[in-house]
PDB file of C-alpha atoms and ligand atoms in Angstrom:
ATOM      1  CA  MET A   1      19.391  26.637 -15.667  1.00  0.00           C
ATOM      2  CA  GLN A   2      17.375  27.805 -17.969  1.00  0.00           C
ATOM      3  CA  PRO A   3      13.528  28.467 -17.910  1.00  0.00           C
ATOM      4  CA  GLY A   4      10.767  26.128 -18.598  1.00  0.00           C
ATOM      5  CA  ARG A   5      13.061  23.010 -18.894  1.00  0.00           C
ATOM      6  CA  ASN A   6      13.171  23.043 -14.918  1.00  0.00           C
ATOM      7  CA  THR A   7      10.541  22.298 -12.260  1.00  0.00           C
ATOM      8  CA  PRO A   8      10.315  24.250  -8.852  1.00  0.00           C
ATOM      9  CA  LEU A   9      10.665  21.809  -5.610  1.00  0.00           C
ATOM     10  CA  ALA A  10       8.361  22.829  -2.763  1.00  0.00           C
ATOM     11  CA  SER A  11      12.347  24.172  -1.578  1.00  0.00           C
ATOM     12  CA  GLY A  12      12.205  26.606  -4.067  1.00  0.00           C
ATOM     13  CA  THR A  13      14.510  24.610  -5.325  1.00  0.00           C
ATOM     14  CA  GLN A  14      14.851  24.227  -9.250  1.00  0.00           C
ATOM     15  CA  VAL A  15      15.726  20.865 -10.807  1.00  0.00           C
ATOM     16  CA  PRO A  16      15.894  20.548 -14.348  1.00  0.00           C
ATOM     17  CA  LEU A  17      13.168  17.811 -15.622  1.00  0.00           C
ATOM     18  CA  ILE A  18      15.803  15.915 -17.673  1.00  0.00           C
ATOM     19  CA  GLY A  19      18.130  14.650 -16.012  1.00  0.00           C
ATOM     20  CA  PHE A  20      20.824  11.729 -17.152  1.00  0.00           C
ATOM     21  CA  GLY A  21      20.341   8.306 -14.995  1.00  0.00           C
ATOM     22  CA  THR A  22      23.141   6.294 -14.599  1.00  0.00           C
ATOM     23  CA  TRP A  23      21.752   3.268 -13.020  1.00  0.00           C
ATOM     24  CA  ASP A  24      23.062   0.546 -14.346  1.00  0.00           C
ATOM     25  CA  ILE A  25      26.681   2.968 -15.857  1.00  0.00           C
ATOM     26  CA  THR A  26      29.982   1.466 -14.141  1.00  0.00           C
ATOM     27  CA  GLY A  27      33.651   1.399 -14.530  1.00  0.00           C
ATOM     28  CA  ASP A  28      34.997   2.646 -18.091  1.00  0.00           C
ATOM     29  CA  ASP A  29      31.410   3.062 -19.042  1.00  0.00           C
ATOM     30  CA  VAL A  30      30.599   5.906 -16.861  1.00  0.00           C
ATOM     31  CA  ARG A  31      33.263   8.622 -18.160  1.00  0.00           C
ATOM     32  CA  PRO A  32      32.095   8.616 -21.710  1.00  0.00           C
ATOM     33  CA  SER A  33      28.560   8.913 -20.905  1.00  0.00           C
ATOM     34  CA  VAL A  34      28.936  11.445 -18.313  1.00  0.00           C
ATOM     35  CA  LEU A  35      30.912  14.019 -20.315  1.00  0.00           C
ATOM     36  CA  ARG A  36      28.738  13.220 -23.317  1.00  0.00           C
ATOM     37  CA  ALA A  37      25.250  13.383 -21.506  1.00  0.00           C
ATOM     38  CA  LEU A  38      27.053  16.937 -19.862  1.00  0.00           C
ATOM     39  CA  GLU A  39      28.727  17.911 -23.858  1.00  0.00           C
ATOM     40  CA  VAL A  40      24.704  18.063 -24.753  1.00  0.00           C
ATOM     41  CA  GLY A  41      23.435  20.126 -22.149  1.00  0.00           C
ATOM     42  CA  TYR A  42      22.208  17.655 -19.310  1.00  0.00           C
ATOM     43  CA  ARG A  43      22.810  20.089 -16.153  1.00  0.00           C
ATOM     44  CA  HIS A  44      20.937  17.113 -13.761  1.00  0.00           C
ATOM     45  CA  ILE A  45      22.354  13.782 -12.932  1.00  0.00           C
ATOM     46  CA  ASP A  46      20.783  10.605 -10.911  1.00  0.00           C
ATOM     47  CA  THR A  47      23.068   8.622  -9.012  1.00  0.00           C
ATOM     48  CA  ALA A  48      22.713   6.338  -5.808  1.00  0.00           C
ATOM     49  CA  TRP A  49      24.723   5.309  -3.016  1.00  0.00           C
ATOM     50  CA  GLY A  50      24.003   0.998  -4.618  1.00  0.00           C
ATOM     51  CA  TYR A  51      24.884   2.048  -7.968  1.00  0.00           C
ATOM     52  CA  GLY A  52      29.257   2.195  -7.366  1.00  0.00           C
ATOM     53  CA  ASN A  53      29.118   4.727  -9.736  1.00  0.00           C
ATOM     54  CA  GLU A  54      29.272   7.702  -7.584  1.00  0.00           C
ATOM     55  CA  ALA A  55      33.821   8.117  -7.614  1.00  0.00           C
ATOM     56  CA  GLU A  56      33.402   7.471 -11.817  1.00  0.00           C
ATOM     57  CA  ILE A  57      30.570  10.493 -11.758  1.00  0.00           C
ATOM     58  CA  GLY A  58      32.820  12.941  -9.299  1.00  0.00           C
ATOM     59  CA  ALA A  59      35.760  12.224 -11.594  1.00  0.00           C
ATOM     60  CA  ALA A  60      34.456  12.913 -14.862  1.00  0.00           C
ATOM     61  CA  LEU A  61      32.152  15.909 -13.320  1.00  0.00           C
ATOM     62  CA  ARG A  62      35.576  17.671 -12.623  1.00  0.00           C
ATOM     63  CA  GLU A  63      36.885  16.788 -15.958  1.00  0.00           C
ATOM     64  CA  SER A  64      34.137  18.078 -17.470  1.00  0.00           C
ATOM     65  CA  GLY A  65      35.076  21.272 -16.381  1.00  0.00           C
ATOM     66  CA  VAL A  66      31.158  22.002 -15.932  1.00  0.00           C
ATOM     67  CA  PRO A  67      30.864  24.496 -12.542  1.00  0.00           C
ATOM     68  CA  ARG A  68      29.559  22.108  -9.564  1.00  0.00           C
ATOM     69  CA  ASP A  69      26.827  24.831  -9.335  1.00  0.00           C
ATOM     70  CA  GLU A  70      25.433  24.393 -12.923  1.00  0.00           C
ATOM     71  CA  VAL A  71      24.873  20.858 -12.639  1.00  0.00           C
ATOM     72  CA  PHE A  72      21.876  19.188 -10.035  1.00  0.00           C
ATOM     73  CA  LEU A  73      23.302  16.316  -8.223  1.00  0.00           C
ATOM     74  CA  THR A  74      20.442  13.369  -7.105  1.00  0.00           C
ATOM     75  CA  SER A  75      21.975  10.702  -5.085  1.00  0.00           C
ATOM     76  CA  LYS A  76      20.558   8.017  -2.545  1.00  0.00           C
ATOM     77  CA  ILE A  77      20.315   6.219   0.619  1.00  0.00           C
ATOM     78  CA  PRO A  78      19.460   2.430   0.591  1.00  0.00           C
ATOM     79  CA  PRO A  79      17.335   0.807   4.124  1.00  0.00           C
ATOM     80  CA  ARG A  80      20.230  -1.197   3.997  1.00  0.00           C
ATOM     81  CA  ARG A  81      22.558   1.200   4.977  1.00  0.00           C
ATOM     82  CA  ILE A  82      20.708   1.774   8.416  1.00  0.00           C
ATOM     83  CA  GLY A  83      23.019   2.709  11.101  1.00  0.00           C
ATOM     84  CA  LEU A  84      25.480   3.674   8.630  1.00  0.00           C
ATOM     85  CA  GLU A  85      23.900   7.172   7.145  1.00  0.00           C
ATOM     86  CA  ASP A  86      26.474   8.753   8.117  1.00  0.00           C
ATOM     87  CA  GLN A  87      29.444   6.939   6.722  1.00  0.00           C
ATOM     88  CA  THR A  88      27.056   6.436   3.514  1.00  0.00           C
ATOM     89  CA  LEU A  89      26.407   9.948   2.953  1.00  0.00           C
ATOM     90  CA  THR A  90      30.018  11.512   4.010  1.00  0.00           C
ATOM     91  CA  GLY A  91      31.214   8.398   1.252  1.00  0.00           C
ATOM     92  CA  THR A  92      28.621   9.767  -1.613  1.00  0.00           C
ATOM     93  CA  LEU A  93      29.863  13.252  -0.678  1.00  0.00           C
ATOM     94  CA  ARG A  94      33.173  12.727  -1.196  1.00  0.00           C
ATOM     95  CA  ASP A  95      33.380  10.009  -4.202  1.00  0.00           C
ATOM     96  CA  LEU A  96      31.212  12.677  -6.078  1.00  0.00           C
ATOM     97  CA  GLY A  97      33.768  15.674  -4.992  1.00  0.00           C
ATOM     98  CA  THR A  98      30.944  17.807  -3.165  1.00  0.00           C
ATOM     99  CA  ASP A  99      30.135  19.002  -0.214  1.00  0.00           C
ATOM    100  CA  ARG A 100      26.197  18.965  -0.863  1.00  0.00           C
ATOM    101  CA  ILE A 101      24.054  17.399  -2.667  1.00  0.00           C
ATOM    102  CA  ASP A 102      21.047  18.613  -4.488  1.00  0.00           C
ATOM    103  CA  LEU A 103      18.479  15.945  -3.732  1.00  0.00           C
ATOM    104  CA  TYR A 104      19.113  13.284  -1.741  1.00  0.00           C
ATOM    105  CA  LEU A 105      16.660   9.764  -1.026  1.00  0.00           C
ATOM    106  CA  ILE A 106      15.742   7.126   0.508  1.00  0.00           C
ATOM    107  CA  HIS A 107      16.033   4.730  -2.198  1.00  0.00           C
ATOM    108  CA  SER A 108      13.303   2.531  -1.544  1.00  0.00           C
ATOM    109  CA  PHE A 109      10.503   2.299   1.305  1.00  0.00           C
ATOM    110  CA  PRO A 110      12.741  -0.116   4.523  1.00  0.00           C
ATOM    111  CA  THR A 111      10.060  -0.550   7.485  1.00  0.00           C
ATOM    112  CA  GLU A 112       7.067   1.629   9.019  1.00  0.00           C
ATOM    113  CA  GLN A 113       9.185   1.655  12.451  1.00  0.00           C
ATOM    114  CA  GLU A 114      12.947   2.706   9.707  1.00  0.00           C
ATOM    115  CA  SER A 115      10.967   4.935   7.424  1.00  0.00           C
ATOM    116  CA  PRO A 116      11.118   7.994  10.061  1.00  0.00           C
ATOM    117  CA  ARG A 117      13.897   7.071  11.631  1.00  0.00           C
ATOM    118  CA  LEU A 118      15.863   7.280   7.863  1.00  0.00           C
ATOM    119  CA  TRP A 119      13.516  10.117   7.053  1.00  0.00           C
ATOM    120  CA  GLU A 120      15.162  12.615   9.943  1.00  0.00           C
ATOM    121  CA  PHE A 121      18.089  11.639   9.544  1.00  0.00           C
ATOM    122  CA  LEU A 122      17.705  13.535   5.582  1.00  0.00           C
ATOM    123  CA  VAL A 123      15.908  15.940   6.941  1.00  0.00           C
ATOM    124  CA  ASP A 124      19.464  16.491   9.784  1.00  0.00           C
ATOM    125  CA  ALA A 125      21.396  15.983   6.973  1.00  0.00           C
ATOM    126  CA  ARG A 126      19.531  18.811   5.005  1.00  0.00           C
ATOM    127  CA  ASP A 127      19.702  21.486   8.186  1.00  0.00           C
ATOM    128  CA  ARG A 128      23.416  20.460   8.209  1.00  0.00           C
ATOM    129  CA  GLY A 129      23.686  21.708   4.852  1.00  0.00           C
ATOM    130  CA  GLN A 130      24.760  18.175   3.347  1.00  0.00           C
ATOM    131  CA  ALA A 131      21.911  18.234   1.221  1.00  0.00           C
ATOM    132  CA  ILE A 132      19.452  21.154  -0.596  1.00  0.00           C
ATOM    133  CA  SER A 133      16.511  18.687  -0.759  1.00  0.00           C
ATOM    134  CA  ILE A 134      15.449  15.767   0.209  1.00  0.00           C
ATOM    135  CA  GLY A 135      12.988  13.278  -0.651  1.00  0.00           C
ATOM    136  CA  VAL A 136      11.655   9.124  -1.096  1.00  0.00           C
ATOM    137  CA  SER A 137      11.416   6.505  -3.950  1.00  0.00           C
ATOM    138  CA  ASN A 138       9.424   4.001  -4.601  1.00  0.00           C
ATOM    139  CA  TYR A 139       6.815   5.396  -2.116  1.00  0.00           C
ATOM    140  CA  THR A 140       2.949   4.735  -1.767  1.00  0.00           C
ATOM    141  CA  LEU A 141       0.873   8.089  -1.183  1.00  0.00           C
ATOM    142  CA  GLU A 142      -0.340   6.326   1.979  1.00  0.00           C
ATOM    143  CA  GLN A 143       3.473   5.700   2.976  1.00  0.00           C
ATOM    144  CA  ILE A 144       4.585   9.479   2.102  1.00  0.00           C
ATOM    145  CA  ASP A 145       1.240  10.742   4.614  1.00  0.00           C
ATOM    146  CA  ASP A 146       2.582   8.858   7.174  1.00  0.00           C
ATOM    147  CA  LEU A 147       5.992  10.242   7.032  1.00  0.00           C
ATOM    148  CA  ALA A 148       4.286  13.503   6.605  1.00  0.00           C
ATOM    149  CA  VAL A 149       1.933  12.552   9.692  1.00  0.00           C
ATOM    150  CA  SER A 150       4.530  11.243  11.631  1.00  0.00           C
ATOM    151  CA  THR A 151       7.920  13.127  11.350  1.00  0.00           C
ATOM    152  CA  GLY A 152       6.104  16.839  10.043  1.00  0.00           C
ATOM    153  CA  VAL A 153       8.378  17.178   7.057  1.00  0.00           C
ATOM    154  CA  PRO A 154       6.912  15.789   3.470  1.00  0.00           C
ATOM    155  CA  PRO A 155       9.370  15.157   1.438  1.00  0.00           C
ATOM    156  CA  ASP A 156      10.310  16.963  -1.411  1.00  0.00           C
ATOM    157  CA  VAL A 157       9.972  14.214  -4.387  1.00  0.00           C
ATOM    158  CA  ASN A 158       8.980  10.914  -5.057  1.00  0.00           C
ATOM    159  CA  GLN A 159      11.108   8.510  -7.651  1.00  0.00           C
ATOM    160  CA  ILE A 160       8.399   6.289  -8.779  1.00  0.00           C
ATOM    161  CA  ARG A 161       8.639   3.748 -12.002  1.00  0.00           C
ATOM    162  CA  TRP A 162       6.916   5.941 -14.628  1.00  0.00           C
ATOM    163  CA  THR A 163       5.853   5.330 -18.290  1.00  0.00           C
ATOM    164  CA  PRO A 164       3.041   6.461 -20.376  1.00  0.00           C
ATOM    165  CA  SER A 165       1.969   2.398 -19.805  1.00  0.00           C
ATOM    166  CA  LEU A 166       2.356   3.306 -16.304  1.00  0.00           C
ATOM    167  CA  TYR A 167       0.528   6.407 -16.596  1.00  0.00           C
ATOM    168  CA  ASP A 168      -1.424   6.359 -13.135  1.00  0.00           C
ATOM    169  CA  ARG A 169      -3.958  10.183 -12.853  1.00  0.00           C
ATOM    170  CA  GLN A 170      -4.163   9.332  -9.151  1.00  0.00           C
ATOM    171  CA  VAL A 171      -1.251   9.097  -8.462  1.00  0.00           C
ATOM    172  CA  ALA A 172       0.019  11.734 -10.803  1.00  0.00           C
ATOM    173  CA  GLU A 173      -2.963  14.403  -9.017  1.00  0.00           C
ATOM    174  CA  GLY A 174      -2.095  12.655  -4.941  1.00  0.00           C
ATOM    175  CA  LEU A 175       1.777  13.651  -5.325  1.00  0.00           C
ATOM    176  CA  SER A 176       0.744  17.131  -7.013  1.00  0.00           C
ATOM    177  CA  ALA A 177      -2.252  17.938  -4.037  1.00  0.00           C
ATOM    178  CA  ARG A 178       0.714  17.067  -1.254  1.00  0.00           C
ATOM    179  CA  CYS A 179       2.805  19.407  -3.394  1.00  0.00           C
ATOM    180  CA  VAL A 180       5.802  16.476  -4.434  1.00  0.00           C
ATOM    181  CA  VAL A 181       7.154  16.670  -7.169  1.00  0.00           C
ATOM    182  CA  LEU A 182       7.035  13.070  -9.518  1.00  0.00           C
ATOM    183  CA  GLU A 183      10.122  11.838 -10.506  1.00  0.00           C
ATOM    184  CA  GLY A 184       9.646   9.398 -13.006  1.00  0.00           C
ATOM    185  CA  PHE A 185      12.384   6.425 -13.661  1.00  0.00           C
ATOM    186  CA  SER A 186      12.873   3.703 -16.288  1.00  0.00           C
ATOM    187  CA  ALA A 187      10.836   5.522 -19.195  1.00  0.00           C
ATOM    188  CA  LEU A 188      12.532   3.874 -21.942  1.00  0.00           C
ATOM    189  CA  ARG A 189      13.014   0.771 -19.895  1.00  0.00           C
ATOM    190  CA  LYS A 190       9.346  -0.007 -19.438  1.00  0.00           C
ATOM    191  CA  ALA A 191       7.911   1.120 -22.669  1.00  0.00           C
ATOM    192  CA  ASN A 192       7.336  -0.022 -25.576  1.00  0.00           C
ATOM    193  CA  LEU A 193       8.773   1.648 -28.308  1.00  0.00           C
ATOM    194  CA  ASP A 194       7.229  -0.286 -30.972  1.00  0.00           C
ATOM    195  CA  GLU A 195       3.357   1.200 -29.421  1.00  0.00           C
ATOM    196  CA  PRO A 196       1.283   2.306 -32.693  1.00  0.00           C
ATOM    197  CA  VAL A 197       0.170   5.911 -30.748  1.00  0.00           C
ATOM    198  CA  LEU A 198       3.620   6.538 -29.858  1.00  0.00           C
ATOM    199  CA  LEU A 199       4.871   5.582 -33.365  1.00  0.00           C
ATOM    200  CA  ASP A 200       2.336   7.942 -34.829  1.00  0.00           C
ATOM    201  CA  ILE A 201       2.548  10.636 -32.852  1.00  0.00           C
ATOM    202  CA  ALA A 202       6.714  10.474 -33.326  1.00  0.00           C
ATOM    203  CA  GLY A 203       5.583  10.518 -37.127  1.00  0.00           C
ATOM    204  CA  ASN A 204       3.715  13.814 -36.706  1.00  0.00           C
ATOM    205  CA  HIS A 205       6.754  15.441 -35.416  1.00  0.00           C
ATOM    206  CA  ALA A 206       9.907  13.712 -36.985  1.00  0.00           C
ATOM    207  CA  VAL A 207      11.081  12.425 -33.817  1.00  0.00           C
ATOM    208  CA  THR A 208      11.653   8.596 -32.046  1.00  0.00           C
ATOM    209  CA  PRO A 209       8.832   7.319 -29.971  1.00  0.00           C
ATOM    210  CA  ALA A 210      11.854   7.676 -26.755  1.00  0.00           C
ATOM    211  CA  GLN A 211      11.450  11.583 -27.938  1.00  0.00           C
ATOM    212  CA  VAL A 212       7.635  11.237 -27.212  1.00  0.00           C
ATOM    213  CA  ILE A 213       7.673   9.817 -24.233  1.00  0.00           C
ATOM    214  CA  LEU A 214      10.268  12.101 -22.729  1.00  0.00           C
ATOM    215  CA  ARG A 215       8.858  15.299 -24.114  1.00  0.00           C
ATOM    216  CA  TRP A 216       5.122  13.874 -22.681  1.00  0.00           C
ATOM    217  CA  HIS A 217       7.488  13.761 -18.881  1.00  0.00           C
ATOM    218  CA  ILE A 218       8.457  17.565 -19.753  1.00  0.00           C
ATOM    219  CA  GLN A 219       4.476  18.345 -20.690  1.00  0.00           C
ATOM    220  CA  HIS A 220       2.930  16.736 -17.927  1.00  0.00           C
ATOM    221  CA  ARG A 221       5.523  18.756 -15.922  1.00  0.00           C
ATOM    222  CA  PHE A 222       7.158  15.146 -15.106  1.00  0.00           C
ATOM    223  CA  ILE A 223      11.050  14.549 -13.957  1.00  0.00           C
ATOM    224  CA  THR A 224      12.685  12.175 -16.040  1.00  0.00           C
ATOM    225  CA  LEU A 225      16.340  10.017 -16.028  1.00  0.00           C
ATOM    226  CA  PRO A 226      16.542   9.097 -19.572  1.00  0.00           C
ATOM    227  CA  ARG A 227      19.662   6.348 -19.174  1.00  0.00           C
ATOM    228  CA  SER A 228      21.816   5.634 -21.946  1.00  0.00           C
ATOM    229  CA  THR A 229      25.259   4.583 -22.976  1.00  0.00           C
ATOM    230  CA  HIS A 230      25.115   5.998 -26.420  1.00  0.00           C
ATOM    231  CA  ARG A 231      26.558   8.778 -27.497  1.00  0.00           C
ATOM    232  CA  GLN A 232      23.614   9.017 -29.797  1.00  0.00           C
ATOM    233  CA  ARG A 233      20.853   8.363 -27.910  1.00  0.00           C
ATOM    234  CA  ILE A 234      22.179  10.637 -24.614  1.00  0.00           C
ATOM    235  CA  ALA A 235      21.831  13.429 -27.575  1.00  0.00           C
ATOM    236  CA  GLU A 236      18.787  12.005 -28.728  1.00  0.00           C
ATOM    237  CA  ASN A 237      17.430  11.991 -25.326  1.00  0.00           C
ATOM    238  CA  PHE A 238      17.683  15.189 -24.722  1.00  0.00           C
ATOM    239  CA  ASP A 239      16.942  17.097 -27.686  1.00  0.00           C
ATOM    240  CA  VAL A 240      12.919  17.388 -27.132  1.00  0.00           C
ATOM    241  CA  TRP A 241      12.704  20.963 -26.384  1.00  0.00           C
ATOM    242  CA  GLY A 242      11.837  21.601 -30.429  1.00  0.00           C
ATOM    243  CA  PHE A 243       8.553  20.458 -30.833  1.00  0.00           C
ATOM    244  CA  GLU A 244       5.623  20.309 -28.701  1.00  0.00           C
ATOM    245  CA  LEU A 245       2.825  17.779 -28.514  1.00  0.00           C
ATOM    246  CA  THR A 246      -0.627  19.067 -28.452  1.00  0.00           C
ATOM    247  CA  ASP A 247      -3.316  18.314 -26.344  1.00  0.00           C
ATOM    248  CA  GLU A 248      -5.148  15.334 -27.908  1.00  0.00           C
ATOM    249  CA  GLU A 249      -1.766  14.331 -28.808  1.00  0.00           C
ATOM    250  CA  VAL A 250      -0.756  14.202 -24.705  1.00  0.00           C
ATOM    251  CA  ALA A 251      -4.594  12.630 -23.798  1.00  0.00           C
ATOM    252  CA  ARG A 252      -3.325   9.561 -26.389  1.00  0.00           C
ATOM    253  CA  ILE A 253      -0.781   9.161 -24.366  1.00  0.00           C
ATOM    254  CA  ASP A 254      -1.936   9.243 -21.360  1.00  0.00           C
ATOM    255  CA  ALA A 255      -4.882   6.982 -22.391  1.00  0.00           C
ATOM    256  CA  LEU A 256      -1.842   3.892 -22.196  1.00  0.00           C
ATOM    257  CA  GLY A 257      -1.857   4.201 -19.247  1.00  0.00           C
ATOM    258  CA  ALA A 258      -4.492   1.909 -17.626  1.00  0.00           C
ATOM    259  CA  ARG A 259      -5.506   3.923 -15.104  1.00  0.00           C
ATOM    260  CA  GLY A 260      -4.405   7.297 -17.244  1.00  0.00           C
ATOM    261  CA  VAL A 261      -7.900   8.605 -18.210  1.00  0.00           C
ATOM    262  CA  ALA A 262     -10.842  10.003 -16.335  1.00  0.00           C
ATOM    263  CA  ALA A 263     -13.225   8.323 -14.602  1.00  0.00           C
TER     264      ALA A 263
HETATM  265  N1  LIG B 301      15.302   4.863  -7.827  1.00  0.00           N
HETATM  266  C1  LIG B 301      14.837   3.898  -8.300  1.00  0.00           C
HETATM  267  O1  LIG B 301      14.727   2.576  -7.755  1.00  0.00           O
HETATM  268  C2  LIG B 301      15.385   3.568  -9.667  1.00  0.00           C
HETATM  269  C3  LIG B 301      15.457   2.028 -10.364  1.00  0.00           C
HETATM  270  C4  LIG B 301      15.332   2.319 -11.514  1.00  0.00           C
HETATM  271  C5  LIG B 301      15.827   3.146 -12.353  1.00  0.00           C
HETATM  272  N2  LIG B 301      16.535   4.922 -11.386  1.00  0.00           N
HETATM  273  C6  LIG B 301      17.145   5.840 -12.323  1.00  0.00           C
HETATM  274  O2  LIG B 301      16.245   6.124 -13.117  1.00  0.00           O
HETATM  275  C7  LIG B 301      17.312   5.825 -14.432  1.00  0.00           C
HETATM  276  C8  LIG B 301      16.762   5.353 -15.736  1.00  0.00           C
HETATM  277  O3  LIG B 301      16.057   4.355 -15.162  1.00  0.00           O
HETATM  278  P1  LIG B 301      16.578   2.889 -16.379  1.00  0.00           P
HETATM  279  O4  LIG B 301      18.111   3.092 -16.038  1.00  0.00           O
HETATM  280  O5  LIG B 301      15.896   2.140 -15.817  1.00  0.00           O
HETATM  281  O6  LIG B 301      15.790   3.218 -17.781  1.00  0.00           O
HETATM  282  P2  LIG B 301      16.098   3.928 -19.745  1.00  0.00           P
HETATM  283  O7  LIG B 301      16.480   5.422 -19.121  1.00  0.00           O
HETATM  284  O8  LIG B 301      13.802   4.005 -19.060  1.00  0.00           O
HETATM  285  O9  LIG B 301      16.550   3.468 -20.405  1.00  0.00           O
HETATM  286  C9  LIG B 301      17.135   2.811 -20.621  1.00  0.00           C
HETATM  287  C10 LIG B 301      17.327   1.831 -22.006  1.00  0.00           C
HETATM  288  O10 LIG B 301      17.085   1.692 -22.548  1.00  0.00           O
HETATM  289  C11 LIG B 301      17.923   2.462 -24.030  1.00  0.00           C
HETATM  290  N3  LIG B 301      17.450   3.108 -24.386  1.00  0.00           N
HETATM  291  C12 LIG B 301      17.897   5.150 -23.927  1.00  0.00           C
HETATM  292  N4  LIG B 301      17.790   5.515 -25.193  1.00  0.00           N
HETATM  293  C13 LIG B 301      16.923   4.830 -25.890  1.00  0.00           C
HETATM  294  C14 LIG B 301      16.881   5.258 -26.820  1.00  0.00           C
HETATM  295  N5  LIG B 301      16.879   7.222 -27.508  1.00  0.00           N
HETATM  296  N6  LIG B 301      15.557   4.438 -27.988  1.00  0.00           N
HETATM  297  C15 LIG B 301      15.867   3.102 -28.118  1.00  0.00           C
HETATM  298  N7  LIG B 301      16.169   2.749 -26.971  1.00  0.00           N
HETATM  299  C16 LIG B 301      17.069   3.492 -25.930  1.00  0.00           C
HETATM  300  C17 LIG B 301      19.346   1.873 -23.073  1.00  0.00           C
HETATM  301  O11 LIG B 301      20.262   1.543 -24.026  1.00  0.00           O
HETATM  302  P3  LIG B 301      21.633   1.985 -24.856  1.00  0.00           P
HETATM  303  O12 LIG B 301      22.376   2.116 -23.315  1.00  0.00           O
HETATM  304  O13 LIG B 301      21.966   0.923 -25.513  1.00  0.00           O
HETATM  305  O14 LIG B 301      21.488   3.045 -25.231  1.00  0.00           O
HETATM  306  C18 LIG B 301      18.659   1.156 -22.094  1.00  0.00           C
HETATM  307  O15 LIG B 301      19.146  -0.238 -22.446  1.00  0.00           O
HETATM  308  C19 LIG B 301      18.300   5.004 -13.826  1.00  0.00           C
HETATM  309  O16 LIG B 301      19.624   4.685 -15.172  1.00  0.00           O
HETATM  310  C20 LIG B 301      18.334   5.695 -12.316  1.00  0.00           C
HETATM  311  O17 LIG B 301      19.154   6.353 -12.281  1.00  0.00           O
HETATM  312  C21 LIG B 301      15.943   4.379 -10.442  1.00  0.00           C
END
């Protein structure tokens, strides 16, 4: 893994800051998309039991010839699989063709009673070596605190919807203060790619607004998970290492978030 392109989790594991998102990529679209992502340099793939594409991702990984150790794999267990946790994780590992997942997440907050119980399953999975790191998704800071208090084990990651217009400094700083890495999703889908500030900054660097958004994540050390099924865009979204936003540009992008500016 290349230094500068990764961020450490509290567990010590290094995670590539750009992962390939795979929600809604199914069937015949999976193989070419994943192969293309690996070809242009992604070494982090985000999937979930609920995406129904783990078997196709596993097949594409094997076909790519990229060694398993070089790819950071994330999957998630949804609350509706409570009671079927073992089968869910076993199925994920089987379909991906691996004996361990690099990051295993609770896909969304279940109930106050279920959250610590499901979390204990992830902790056990980590203790058994089936998951290297564990985390949550779509949790609030309060829900993370409750989990940490009730189980004594804070998550390594919180995967949440995140794009400049949703930038919330309190959430970013709150996660950082808890040593929980912020992993953003829907960075492009929830963005306005015609936003004048993004267009202006993109012009400064001869890149696209999508690349500006992804670069903004990297400079904040947020993980981001762009998804595309188009060869050119898959490459474009990973081609963000050759330019740097100025501090002023980062601040202008922060200010697109309703709560991005310090009070
Ligand atoms: N934990 C959760 O609850 C959760 C929820 C949602 C997503 N996620 C994860 O986060 C990943 C990313 O989020 P997302 O799937 O919502 O969307 P996204 O990556 O923000 O956006 C994907 C959309 O943007 C388009 N796009 C991609 N690259 C582009 C570019 N360079 N210029 C213009 N348009 C571009 C894609 O179209 P084309 O395919 O046509 O290029 C697609 O319509 C998911 O795939 C999934 O892995 C997690």
